[in-house]
Amino acid sequence: MRIGLEACGGAHYWARTLQKLGHEAHIIAAKYVTPYRTKGKNDLNDAVAICEAVQRPNTRFVPVKSPEQQAILAVHRMREHWVRERTALMNRIRALLAEFGLVIPVGRASLMKQFPEILENPDNELPQLARAVLFDAFTHLRSLNRHIDSTEQTFDAFAKVSDNVQRIMQVRGIGPQTATAILASIGNGDQFDKSRDFSAWLGLVPKQYSTGGKPRLGRITKHGDKYLRTLLVHGARTVIANLGDKQDRLSQWCRGVLERRGMNRAIVALAAKNARIIWSMLHNHTDYENYAM
């Protein structure tokens, strides 16, 4: 029996459970269900729309993730949460210190170095109550640092035992965090017909405003997985920033795009290229050397 489930919390678990019972379970992204809802949104109309969508031949289904994939993604999600919480906490600490005329330069390193000195200085007129609550905040900040460092160790450990992660990391600008996130998200990439589909899923292709046979391309769509797109863009930015005098073909290509289109477009172009290369490596089970430019 074919069963459709709208993508939501717990969808992958229930899809695996239904598959174990012998059913053909498919997870459908919400955006592919909405067009088939002809009336107001309620449980009955949602069920009718899902039934309609799951029967359409052109509907794209979300691949059912294994528990191992979801475990890796759980580490990524918690790391993302802790990084955001750390940034907010550091901003809060700076703002509270500024109320007492104590200014710390921007940057985590400056805060971690100067804040203990501020707490230990009895001549800065920082009230004891404020000193106590800021000490608690700093203790929490150090705890967040340990959590984030622990996730990076997890990525490194997983990279050492996964051949696919090690192969993806051969691509310039791809580290353990990006490699594990991509592998946990798409597996071997069979849900995409070609490399451009993966790049489009990440929102790294230009918007089209074509009409009357006249192609018009705009900025990138920014659709799909924002987390993966961000990791790829940051990795590409590192590669572009460290081109130096390198004369390999990839560096020459990056330098050419940089001169013609500017920094931001060159970064996005390299991120899109890396996404296509990674998909091809996973899908065809090949190494990066086969894609040397």
mmCIF file with all atom_site columns, C-alpha atoms in Angstrom, residues 168-271:
data_model
loop_
_atom_site.group_PDB
_atom_site.id
_atom_site.type_symbol
_atom_site.label_atom_id
_atom_site.label_alt_id
_atom_site.label_comp_id
_atom_site.label_asym_id
_atom_site.label_entity_id
_atom_site.label_seq_id
_atom_site.pdbx_PDB_ins_code
_atom_site.Cartn_x
_atom_site.Cartn_y
_atom_site.Cartn_z
_atom_site.occupancy
_atom_site.B_iso_or_equiv
_atom_site.pdbx_formal_charge
_atom_site.auth_seq_id
_atom_site.auth_comp_id
_atom_site.auth_asym_id
_atom_site.auth_atom_id
_atom_site.pdbx_PDB_model_num
ATOM 1   C CA . ILE A 1 168 ? 33.971 14.741 0.147   1.00 0.00 ? 168 ILE A CA 1
ATOM 2   C CA . MET A 1 169 ? 36.645 16.461 2.228   1.00 0.00 ? 169 MET A CA 1
ATOM 3   C CA . GLN A 1 170 ? 39.025 16.198 -0.729  1.00 0.00 ? 170 GLN A CA 1
ATOM 4   C CA . VAL A 1 171 ? 37.099 19.118 -2.263  1.00 0.00 ? 171 VAL A CA 1
ATOM 5   C CA . ARG A 1 172 ? 38.683 22.452 -1.422  1.00 0.00 ? 172 ARG A CA 1
ATOM 6   C CA . GLY A 1 173 ? 36.666 24.405 1.109   1.00 0.00 ? 173 GLY A CA 1
ATOM 7   C CA . ILE A 1 174 ? 34.940 21.324 2.540   1.00 0.00 ? 174 ILE A CA 1
ATOM 8   C CA . GLY A 1 175 ? 35.709 20.300 6.121   1.00 0.00 ? 175 GLY A CA 1
ATOM 9   C CA . PRO A 1 176 ? 34.282 17.669 8.485   1.00 0.00 ? 176 PRO A CA 1
ATOM 10  C CA . GLN A 1 177 ? 31.296 19.813 9.473   1.00 0.00 ? 177 GLN A CA 1
ATOM 11  C CA . THR A 1 178 ? 30.164 20.461 5.895   1.00 0.00 ? 178 THR A CA 1
ATOM 12  C CA . ALA A 1 179 ? 30.929 16.921 4.726   1.00 0.00 ? 179 ALA A CA 1
ATOM 13  C CA . THR A 1 180 ? 28.986 15.216 7.523   1.00 0.00 ? 180 THR A CA 1
ATOM 14  C CA . ALA A 1 181 ? 26.029 17.594 7.093   1.00 0.00 ? 181 ALA A CA 1
ATOM 15  C CA . ILE A 1 182 ? 25.789 16.895 3.344   1.00 0.00 ? 182 ILE A CA 1
ATOM 16  C CA . LEU A 1 183 ? 26.125 13.140 3.731   1.00 0.00 ? 183 LEU A CA 1
ATOM 17  C CA . ALA A 1 184 ? 23.516 13.013 6.493   1.00 0.00 ? 184 ALA A CA 1
ATOM 18  C CA . SER A 1 185 ? 21.134 15.185 4.451   1.00 0.00 ? 185 SER A CA 1
ATOM 19  C CA . ILE A 1 186 ? 21.246 13.552 1.007   1.00 0.00 ? 186 ILE A CA 1
ATOM 20  C CA . GLY A 1 187 ? 22.983 10.186 1.426   1.00 0.00 ? 187 GLY A CA 1
ATOM 21  C CA . ASN A 1 188 ? 24.272 9.178  -2.001  1.00 0.00 ? 188 ASN A CA 1
ATOM 22  C CA . GLY A 1 189 ? 22.192 11.834 -3.764  1.00 0.00 ? 189 GLY A CA 1
ATOM 23  C CA . ASP A 1 190 ? 19.897 9.450  -5.659  1.00 0.00 ? 190 ASP A CA 1
ATOM 24  C CA . GLN A 1 191 ? 16.946 11.794 -5.122  1.00 0.00 ? 191 GLN A CA 1
ATOM 25  C CA . PHE A 1 192 ? 18.509 14.202 -7.651  1.00 0.00 ? 192 PHE A CA 1
ATOM 26  C CA . ASP A 1 193 ? 18.678 13.409 -11.376 1.00 0.00 ? 193 ASP A CA 1
ATOM 27  C CA . LYS A 1 194 ? 21.746 15.551 -12.007 1.00 0.00 ? 194 LYS A CA 1
ATOM 28  C CA . SER A 1 195 ? 24.222 17.763 -10.220 1.00 0.00 ? 195 SER A CA 1
ATOM 29  C CA . ARG A 1 196 ? 22.363 20.967 -11.080 1.00 0.00 ? 196 ARG A CA 1
ATOM 30  C CA . ASP A 1 197 ? 19.279 19.641 -9.294  1.00 0.00 ? 197 ASP A CA 1
ATOM 31  C CA . PHE A 1 198 ? 21.297 19.395 -6.080  1.00 0.00 ? 198 PHE A CA 1
ATOM 32  C CA . SER A 1 199 ? 22.662 22.910 -6.587  1.00 0.00 ? 199 SER A CA 1
ATOM 33  C CA . ALA A 1 200 ? 19.120 24.169 -7.223  1.00 0.00 ? 200 ALA A CA 1
ATOM 34  C CA . TRP A 1 201 ? 17.842 22.381 -4.111  1.00 0.00 ? 201 TRP A CA 1
ATOM 35  C CA . LEU A 1 202 ? 20.434 24.326 -2.134  1.00 0.00 ? 202 LEU A CA 1
ATOM 36  C CA . GLY A 1 203 ? 19.275 27.628 -3.680  1.00 0.00 ? 203 GLY A CA 1
ATOM 37  C CA . LEU A 1 204 ? 22.610 28.240 -5.427  1.00 0.00 ? 204 LEU A CA 1
ATOM 38  C CA . VAL A 1 205 ? 21.194 28.762 -8.921  1.00 0.00 ? 205 VAL A CA 1
ATOM 39  C CA . PRO A 1 206 ? 19.866 32.083 -10.300 1.00 0.00 ? 206 PRO A CA 1
ATOM 40  C CA . LYS A 1 207 ? 16.188 32.945 -10.397 1.00 0.00 ? 207 LYS A CA 1
ATOM 41  C CA . GLN A 1 208 ? 14.652 32.890 -13.848 1.00 0.00 ? 208 GLN A CA 1
ATOM 42  C CA . TYR A 1 209 ? 12.475 35.667 -15.233 1.00 0.00 ? 209 TYR A CA 1
ATOM 43  C CA . SER A 1 210 ? 12.344 34.246 -18.744 1.00 0.00 ? 210 SER A CA 1
ATOM 44  C CA . THR A 1 211 ? 9.494  34.964 -21.144 1.00 0.00 ? 211 THR A CA 1
ATOM 45  C CA . GLY A 1 212 ? 8.983  34.999 -24.887 1.00 0.00 ? 212 GLY A CA 1
ATOM 46  C CA . GLY A 1 213 ? 12.122 32.970 -25.434 1.00 0.00 ? 213 GLY A CA 1
ATOM 47  C CA . LYS A 1 214 ? 14.292 35.596 -23.743 1.00 0.00 ? 214 LYS A CA 1
ATOM 48  C CA . PRO A 1 215 ? 16.222 34.152 -20.761 1.00 0.00 ? 215 PRO A CA 1
ATOM 49  C CA . ARG A 1 216 ? 16.624 36.538 -17.849 1.00 0.00 ? 216 ARG A CA 1
ATOM 50  C CA . LEU A 1 217 ? 18.544 35.436 -14.789 1.00 0.00 ? 217 LEU A CA 1
ATOM 51  C CA . GLY A 1 218 ? 18.592 37.204 -11.441 1.00 0.00 ? 218 GLY A CA 1
ATOM 52  C CA . ARG A 1 219 ? 20.037 36.551 -8.007  1.00 0.00 ? 219 ARG A CA 1
ATOM 53  C CA . ILE A 1 220 ? 20.260 33.071 -6.515  1.00 0.00 ? 220 ILE A CA 1
ATOM 54  C CA . THR A 1 221 ? 16.963 31.629 -5.331  1.00 0.00 ? 221 THR A CA 1
ATOM 55  C CA . LYS A 1 222 ? 18.091 30.839 -1.754  1.00 0.00 ? 222 LYS A CA 1
ATOM 56  C CA . HIS A 1 223 ? 15.596 27.970 -1.709  1.00 0.00 ? 223 HIS A CA 1
ATOM 57  C CA . GLY A 1 224 ? 16.136 24.717 0.127   1.00 0.00 ? 224 GLY A CA 1
ATOM 58  C CA . ASP A 1 225 ? 18.472 23.914 2.994   1.00 0.00 ? 225 ASP A CA 1
ATOM 59  C CA . LYS A 1 226 ? 19.845 27.208 4.332   1.00 0.00 ? 226 LYS A CA 1
ATOM 60  C CA . TYR A 1 227 ? 22.246 25.458 6.713   1.00 0.00 ? 227 TYR A CA 1
ATOM 61  C CA . LEU A 1 228 ? 24.014 23.496 3.954   1.00 0.00 ? 228 LEU A CA 1
ATOM 62  C CA . ARG A 1 229 ? 24.079 26.530 1.675   1.00 0.00 ? 229 ARG A CA 1
ATOM 63  C CA . THR A 1 230 ? 25.688 28.598 4.427   1.00 0.00 ? 230 THR A CA 1
ATOM 64  C CA . LEU A 1 231 ? 28.372 25.981 5.056   1.00 0.00 ? 231 LEU A CA 1
ATOM 65  C CA . LEU A 1 232 ? 29.219 25.747 1.357   1.00 0.00 ? 232 LEU A CA 1
ATOM 66  C CA . VAL A 1 233 ? 29.366 29.528 0.984   1.00 0.00 ? 233 VAL A CA 1
ATOM 67  C CA . HIS A 1 234 ? 31.621 29.921 4.029   1.00 0.00 ? 234 HIS A CA 1
ATOM 68  C CA . GLY A 1 235 ? 33.920 27.211 2.692   1.00 0.00 ? 235 GLY A CA 1
ATOM 69  C CA . ALA A 1 236 ? 34.059 28.876 -0.718  1.00 0.00 ? 236 ALA A CA 1
ATOM 70  C CA . ARG A 1 237 ? 34.805 32.237 0.912   1.00 0.00 ? 237 ARG A CA 1
ATOM 71  C CA . THR A 1 238 ? 37.805 30.676 2.669   1.00 0.00 ? 238 THR A CA 1
ATOM 72  C CA . VAL A 1 239 ? 39.115 29.292 -0.628  1.00 0.00 ? 239 VAL A CA 1
ATOM 73  C CA . ILE A 1 240 ? 38.709 32.634 -2.423  1.00 0.00 ? 240 ILE A CA 1
ATOM 74  C CA . ALA A 1 241 ? 40.336 34.549 0.428   1.00 0.00 ? 241 ALA A CA 1
ATOM 75  C CA . ASN A 1 242 ? 43.387 32.274 0.369   1.00 0.00 ? 242 ASN A CA 1
ATOM 76  C CA . LEU A 1 243 ? 44.030 32.099 -3.375  1.00 0.00 ? 243 LEU A CA 1
ATOM 77  C CA . GLY A 1 244 ? 47.340 33.935 -3.048  1.00 0.00 ? 244 GLY A CA 1
ATOM 78  C CA . ASP A 1 245 ? 49.652 33.056 -5.925  1.00 0.00 ? 245 ASP A CA 1
ATOM 79  C CA . LYS A 1 246 ? 48.295 29.543 -6.497  1.00 0.00 ? 246 LYS A CA 1
ATOM 80  C CA . GLN A 1 247 ? 48.366 28.587 -10.161 1.00 0.00 ? 247 GLN A CA 1
ATOM 81  C CA . ASP A 1 248 ? 46.364 25.351 -10.265 1.00 0.00 ? 248 ASP A CA 1
ATOM 82  C CA . ARG A 1 249 ? 43.388 25.324 -12.624 1.00 0.00 ? 249 ARG A CA 1
ATOM 83  C CA . LEU A 1 250 ? 40.785 25.768 -9.889  1.00 0.00 ? 250 LEU A CA 1
ATOM 84  C CA . SER A 1 251 ? 42.618 28.797 -8.494  1.00 0.00 ? 251 SER A CA 1
ATOM 85  C CA . GLN A 1 252 ? 42.905 30.286 -11.971 1.00 0.00 ? 252 GLN A CA 1
ATOM 86  C CA . TRP A 1 253 ? 39.188 29.728 -12.554 1.00 0.00 ? 253 TRP A CA 1
ATOM 87  C CA . CYS A 1 254 ? 38.318 31.372 -9.218  1.00 0.00 ? 254 CYS A CA 1
ATOM 88  C CA . ARG A 1 255 ? 40.620 34.289 -9.963  1.00 0.00 ? 255 ARG A CA 1
ATOM 89  C CA . GLY A 1 256 ? 38.998 34.759 -13.372 1.00 0.00 ? 256 GLY A CA 1
ATOM 90  C CA . VAL A 1 257 ? 35.466 34.826 -11.915 1.00 0.00 ? 257 VAL A CA 1
ATOM 91  C CA . LEU A 1 258 ? 36.677 37.150 -9.173  1.00 0.00 ? 258 LEU A CA 1
ATOM 92  C CA . GLU A 1 259 ? 38.074 39.635 -11.685 1.00 0.00 ? 259 GLU A CA 1
ATOM 93  C CA . ARG A 1 260 ? 35.011 39.508 -13.937 1.00 0.00 ? 260 ARG A CA 1
ATOM 94  C CA . ARG A 1 261 ? 32.162 39.351 -11.429 1.00 0.00 ? 261 ARG A CA 1
ATOM 95  C CA . GLY A 1 262 ? 33.481 40.454 -8.037  1.00 0.00 ? 262 GLY A CA 1
ATOM 96  C CA . MET A 1 263 ? 33.956 38.775 -4.670  1.00 0.00 ? 263 MET A CA 1
ATOM 97  C CA . ASN A 1 264 ? 30.393 37.786 -3.743  1.00 0.00 ? 264 ASN A CA 1
ATOM 98  C CA . ARG A 1 265 ? 29.544 36.267 -7.119  1.00 0.00 ? 265 ARG A CA 1
ATOM 99  C CA . ALA A 1 266 ? 32.832 34.385 -7.180  1.00 0.00 ? 266 ALA A CA 1
ATOM 100 C CA . ILE A 1 267 ? 32.090 32.907 -3.743  1.00 0.00 ? 267 ILE A CA 1
ATOM 101 C CA . VAL A 1 268 ? 28.608 31.771 -4.773  1.00 0.00 ? 268 VAL A CA 1
ATOM 102 C CA . ALA A 1 269 ? 29.912 30.389 -8.074  1.00 0.00 ? 269 ALA A CA 1
ATOM 103 C CA . LEU A 1 270 ? 32.514 28.282 -6.273  1.00 0.00 ? 270 LEU A CA 1
ATOM 104 C CA . ALA A 1 271 ? 29.937 27.097 -3.717  1.00 0.00 ? 271 ALA A CA 1
#
